[in-house]
């Protein structure tokens, strides 16, 4: 079987981790991959911790469960590092991408001895500057594609632009802001 890439997202309700995982699944599917993208949450409210998952493969996947040993972990809210074991099961051959204005080395001590790749991206700053609001999920989406290489970057950019044009057909400024945020995050992610 070809290599399957498993990604676990950690965020808080309302930050867009679920949406980002579904957008990643959609973009990967549109490049010919087999995908799964799904959230895990209960009756939590906005601000409560949530998880979302992606499986991306060149071959059909018959596994239908949460992801316990991910290749990559995406942390949309840095405060979760002190309340959750976000590195639980994370493969050292993969990596973790954290929404933070800090350098990766500054966060390593919060990762419970994780020895793999640590990357950071200031998704809040990028989204504020490109979208006018703190929507960290889109910059985090660009960062995970850059770090994981799960989809060729040019394919990802074209598929996301097509997706945004469908979703926001009457809002050209939203399309432009999201595309700028995606491209910028792929350039500014640290540690990869």
mmCIF file of C-alpha atoms in Angstrom:
data_model
loop_
_atom_site.group_PDB
_atom_site.id
_atom_site.type_symbol
_atom_site.label_atom_id
_atom_site.label_comp_id
_atom_site.label_asym_id
_atom_site.label_seq_id
_atom_site.Cartn_x
_atom_site.Cartn_y
_atom_site.Cartn_z
ATOM 1 C CA UNK A 1 0.000 0.000 0.000
ATOM 2 C CA UNK A 2 1.177 3.536 -0.693
ATOM 3 C CA UNK A 3 2.037 5.864 2.133
ATOM 4 C CA UNK A 4 -0.970 7.257 3.906
ATOM 5 C CA UNK A 5 -0.536 10.594 5.665
ATOM 6 C CA UNK A 6 -2.544 11.094 8.845
ATOM 7 C CA UNK A 7 -3.039 14.559 10.332
ATOM 8 C CA UNK A 8 -4.621 15.474 13.654
ATOM 9 C CA UNK A 9 -5.831 19.020 14.247
ATOM 10 C CA UNK A 10 -6.244 20.598 17.708
ATOM 11 C CA UNK A 11 -8.124 23.843 18.141
ATOM 12 C CA UNK A 12 -10.947 25.484 19.974
ATOM 13 C CA UNK A 13 -14.529 25.660 18.802
ATOM 14 C CA UNK A 14 -14.921 28.632 16.472
ATOM 15 C CA UNK A 15 -11.282 28.788 15.300
ATOM 16 C CA UNK A 16 -11.899 26.814 12.129
ATOM 17 C CA UNK A 17 -9.888 23.621 12.727
ATOM 18 C CA UNK A 18 -12.817 21.521 11.515
ATOM 19 C CA UNK A 19 -13.274 23.717 8.446
ATOM 20 C CA UNK A 20 -9.551 23.597 7.653
ATOM 21 C CA UNK A 21 -9.490 19.793 7.864
ATOM 22 C CA UNK A 22 -12.465 19.604 5.488
ATOM 23 C CA UNK A 23 -10.857 22.102 3.076
ATOM 24 C CA UNK A 24 -7.661 20.028 3.086
ATOM 25 C CA UNK A 25 -9.664 16.874 2.349
ATOM 26 C CA UNK A 26 -11.479 18.643 -0.489
ATOM 27 C CA UNK A 27 -8.247 19.972 -2.033
ATOM 28 C CA UNK A 28 -6.539 16.564 -1.770
ATOM 29 C CA UNK A 29 -9.578 14.824 -3.273
ATOM 30 C CA UNK A 30 -9.530 17.259 -6.182
ATOM 31 C CA UNK A 31 -5.914 16.273 -6.901
ATOM 32 C CA UNK A 32 -6.931 12.611 -7.223
ATOM 33 C CA UNK A 33 -6.174 11.419 -3.684
ATOM 34 C CA UNK A 34 -8.342 9.282 -1.452
ATOM 35 C CA UNK A 35 -9.270 11.273 1.619
ATOM 36 C CA UNK A 36 -11.011 11.397 4.941
ATOM 37 C CA UNK A 37 -11.681 14.610 6.817
ATOM 38 C CA UNK A 38 -13.771 14.611 9.963
ATOM 39 C CA UNK A 39 -14.127 16.359 13.328
ATOM 40 C CA UNK A 40 -14.458 14.969 16.815
ATOM 41 C CA UNK A 41 -16.441 16.960 19.293
ATOM 42 C CA UNK A 42 -19.372 16.606 21.574
ATOM 43 C CA UNK A 43 -21.688 19.218 23.020
ATOM 44 C CA UNK A 44 -18.792 21.654 23.528
ATOM 45 C CA UNK A 45 -19.310 25.343 23.117
ATOM 46 C CA UNK A 46 -17.326 27.953 21.311
ATOM 47 C CA UNK A 47 -13.848 28.035 22.823
ATOM 48 C CA UNK A 48 -13.856 24.408 24.013
ATOM 49 C CA UNK A 49 -11.074 22.120 22.701
ATOM 50 C CA UNK A 50 -11.914 20.136 19.564
ATOM 51 C CA UNK A 51 -10.026 17.727 17.329
ATOM 52 C CA UNK A 52 -10.315 17.115 13.613
ATOM 53 C CA UNK A 53 -8.610 14.554 11.396
ATOM 54 C CA UNK A 54 -7.362 13.929 7.870
ATOM 55 C CA UNK A 55 -6.243 10.785 6.116
ATOM 56 C CA UNK A 56 -4.781 11.292 2.651
ATOM 57 C CA UNK A 57 -3.586 8.455 0.429
ATOM 58 C CA UNK A 58 -3.060 7.372 -3.172
ATOM 59 C CA UNK A 59 -5.089 4.243 -2.436
ATOM 60 C CA UNK A 60 -8.485 3.630 -0.890
ATOM 61 C CA UNK A 61 -8.425 3.645 2.905
ATOM 62 C CA UNK A 62 -10.525 1.173 4.846
ATOM 63 C CA UNK A 63 -9.673 2.535 8.301
ATOM 64 C CA UNK A 64 -12.570 4.431 9.876
ATOM 65 C CA UNK A 65 -11.496 5.616 13.310
ATOM 66 C CA UNK A 66 -9.902 8.576 15.003
ATOM 67 C CA UNK A 67 -6.205 9.038 14.360
ATOM 68 C CA UNK A 68 -4.091 7.903 17.284
ATOM 69 C CA UNK A 69 -0.581 7.903 15.736
ATOM 70 C CA UNK A 70 -0.563 10.880 13.362
ATOM 71 C CA UNK A 71 2.235 11.830 11.013
ATOM 72 C CA UNK A 72 1.490 15.518 11.643
ATOM 73 C CA UNK A 73 -0.281 17.509 14.308
ATOM 74 C CA UNK A 74 -1.638 21.015 13.740
ATOM 75 C CA UNK A 75 -2.227 23.175 16.827
ATOM 76 C CA UNK A 76 -4.444 26.149 15.981
ATOM 77 C CA UNK A 77 -4.367 27.559 19.540
ATOM 78 C CA UNK A 78 -1.017 27.679 21.343
ATOM 79 C CA UNK A 79 -2.732 27.709 24.773
ATOM 80 C CA UNK A 80 -3.707 24.068 24.184
ATOM 81 C CA UNK A 81 -0.042 23.085 24.662
ATOM 82 C CA UNK A 82 -0.441 23.495 28.419
ATOM 83 C CA UNK A 83 -3.802 21.723 28.712
ATOM 84 C CA UNK A 84 -3.596 18.826 26.208
ATOM 85 C CA UNK A 85 -0.938 16.302 25.257
ATOM 86 C CA UNK A 86 -0.975 17.343 21.608
ATOM 87 C CA UNK A 87 2.049 15.152 20.833
ATOM 88 C CA UNK A 88 0.377 11.952 22.063
ATOM 89 C CA UNK A 89 1.153 9.295 19.441
ATOM 90 C CA UNK A 90 2.824 11.796 17.087
ATOM 91 C CA UNK A 91 5.424 10.081 14.923
ATOM 92 C CA UNK A 92 8.899 11.574 15.236
ATOM 93 C CA UNK A 93 9.300 11.166 11.470
ATOM 94 C CA UNK A 94 6.500 13.716 11.012
ATOM 95 C CA UNK A 95 6.090 17.018 12.762
ATOM 96 C CA UNK A 96 3.965 19.485 14.652
ATOM 97 C CA UNK A 97 2.836 22.876 13.344
ATOM 98 C CA UNK A 98 1.855 25.408 16.014
ATOM 99 C CA UNK A 99 0.103 28.751 15.620
ATOM 100 C CA UNK A 100 2.555 30.955 17.506
ATOM 101 C CA UNK A 101 4.674 34.057 17.064
ATOM 102 C CA UNK A 102 7.509 32.214 18.840
ATOM 103 C CA UNK A 103 10.373 30.339 17.228
ATOM 104 C CA UNK A 104 10.040 26.530 17.284
ATOM 105 C CA UNK A 105 12.864 26.146 19.824
ATOM 106 C CA UNK A 106 10.962 28.297 22.311
ATOM 107 C CA UNK A 107 8.042 25.828 22.348
ATOM 108 C CA UNK A 108 9.929 22.541 22.418
ATOM 109 C CA UNK A 109 9.896 22.352 26.252
ATOM 110 C CA UNK A 110 6.058 22.344 26.176
ATOM 111 C CA UNK A 111 5.954 19.273 23.937
ATOM 112 C CA UNK A 112 6.527 16.516 26.498
ATOM 113 C CA UNK A 113 9.880 15.378 25.101
ATOM 114 C CA UNK A 114 8.808 15.214 21.451
ATOM 115 C CA UNK A 115 11.976 14.905 19.344
ATOM 116 C CA UNK A 116 10.565 15.391 15.832
ATOM 117 C CA UNK A 117 10.171 18.481 13.681
ATOM 118 C CA UNK A 118 8.579 21.532 15.349
ATOM 119 C CA UNK A 119 7.284 24.327 13.120
ATOM 120 C CA UNK A 120 5.536 27.579 13.955
ATOM 121 C CA UNK A 121 3.507 30.076 11.988
ATOM 122 C CA UNK A 122 2.014 33.341 13.228
ATOM 123 C CA UNK A 123 -1.390 32.568 11.746
ATOM 124 C CA UNK A 124 -3.123 35.245 13.811
ATOM 125 C CA UNK A 125 -0.896 37.993 12.438
ATOM 126 C CA UNK A 126 -1.220 36.749 8.857
ATOM 127 C CA UNK A 127 -5.007 36.521 9.030
ATOM 128 C CA UNK A 128 -5.313 39.945 10.696
ATOM 129 C CA UNK A 129 -3.164 41.530 7.999
ATOM 130 C CA UNK A 130 -4.665 39.703 5.009
ATOM 131 C CA UNK A 131 -8.288 39.183 6.105
ATOM 132 C CA UNK A 132 -8.800 41.930 8.677
ATOM 133 C CA UNK A 133 -9.841 39.397 11.341
ATOM 134 C CA UNK A 134 -8.243 36.615 13.355
ATOM 135 C CA UNK A 135 -9.157 33.530 11.319
ATOM 136 C CA UNK A 136 -6.108 31.310 11.940
ATOM 137 C CA UNK A 137 -7.392 28.245 10.101
ATOM 138 C CA UNK A 138 -6.515 29.351 6.560
ATOM 139 C CA UNK A 139 -2.863 30.192 7.357
ATOM 140 C CA UNK A 140 -2.601 26.928 9.322
ATOM 141 C CA UNK A 141 -3.923 25.069 6.290
ATOM 142 C CA UNK A 142 -1.181 26.549 4.095
ATOM 143 C CA UNK A 143 1.456 25.749 6.713
ATOM 144 C CA UNK A 144 0.465 22.074 7.029
ATOM 145 C CA UNK A 145 0.617 21.605 3.263
ATOM 146 C CA UNK A 146 4.060 23.225 3.171
ATOM 147 C CA UNK A 147 5.424 21.152 6.069
ATOM 148 C CA UNK A 148 3.855 17.808 5.136
ATOM 149 C CA UNK A 149 4.122 17.975 1.357
ATOM 150 C CA UNK A 150 0.907 15.949 1.279
ATOM 151 C CA UNK A 151 -0.227 17.818 -1.860
ATOM 152 C CA UNK A 152 2.053 19.541 -4.364
ATOM 153 C CA UNK A 153 1.983 23.243 -3.506
ATOM 154 C CA UNK A 154 0.961 24.467 -6.970
ATOM 155 C CA UNK A 155 -1.931 21.969 -7.101
ATOM 156 C CA UNK A 156 -3.023 22.972 -3.611
ATOM 157 C CA UNK A 157 -3.029 26.688 -4.474
ATOM 158 C CA UNK A 158 -5.046 26.170 -7.658
ATOM 159 C CA UNK A 159 -7.581 23.861 -5.967
ATOM 160 C CA UNK A 160 -8.034 26.254 -3.030
ATOM 161 C CA UNK A 161 -8.534 29.226 -5.349
ATOM 162 C CA UNK A 162 -11.217 27.294 -7.253
ATOM 163 C CA UNK A 163 -12.855 26.334 -3.952
ATOM 164 C CA UNK A 164 -12.852 29.916 -2.661
ATOM 165 C CA UNK A 165 -14.289 31.179 -5.963
ATOM 166 C CA UNK A 166 -17.163 28.754 -5.561
ATOM 167 C CA UNK A 167 -17.777 29.529 -1.877
ATOM 168 C CA UNK A 168 -17.326 33.296 -2.067
ATOM 169 C CA UNK A 169 -18.376 34.055 -5.649
ATOM 170 C CA UNK A 170 -19.756 37.488 -4.785
ATOM 171 C CA UNK A 171 -16.943 38.476 -2.395
ATOM 172 C CA UNK A 172 -13.759 39.049 -4.399
ATOM 173 C CA UNK A 173 -11.988 40.617 -1.402
ATOM 174 C CA UNK A 174 -12.547 37.442 0.661
ATOM 175 C CA UNK A 175 -11.103 35.288 -2.127
ATOM 176 C CA UNK A 176 -8.096 37.586 -2.495
ATOM 177 C CA UNK A 177 -7.479 37.778 1.280
ATOM 178 C CA UNK A 178 -7.688 34.015 1.735
ATOM 179 C CA UNK A 179 -5.336 33.362 -1.175
ATOM 180 C CA UNK A 180 -2.816 35.884 0.152
ATOM 181 C CA UNK A 181 -3.036 34.306 3.628
ATOM 182 C CA UNK A 182 -2.472 30.797 2.201
ATOM 183 C CA UNK A 183 0.512 31.776 0.072
ATOM 184 C CA UNK A 184 2.061 33.914 2.802
ATOM 185 C CA UNK A 185 1.782 31.169 5.420
ATOM 186 C CA UNK A 186 3.559 28.735 3.097
ATOM 187 C CA UNK A 187 6.461 31.208 2.890
ATOM 188 C CA UNK A 188 6.578 32.234 6.550
ATOM 189 C CA UNK A 189 6.277 28.903 8.382
ATOM 190 C CA UNK A 190 9.385 28.448 10.555
ATOM 191 C CA UNK A 191 11.226 25.221 11.266
ATOM 192 C CA UNK A 192 10.397 23.293 8.116
#
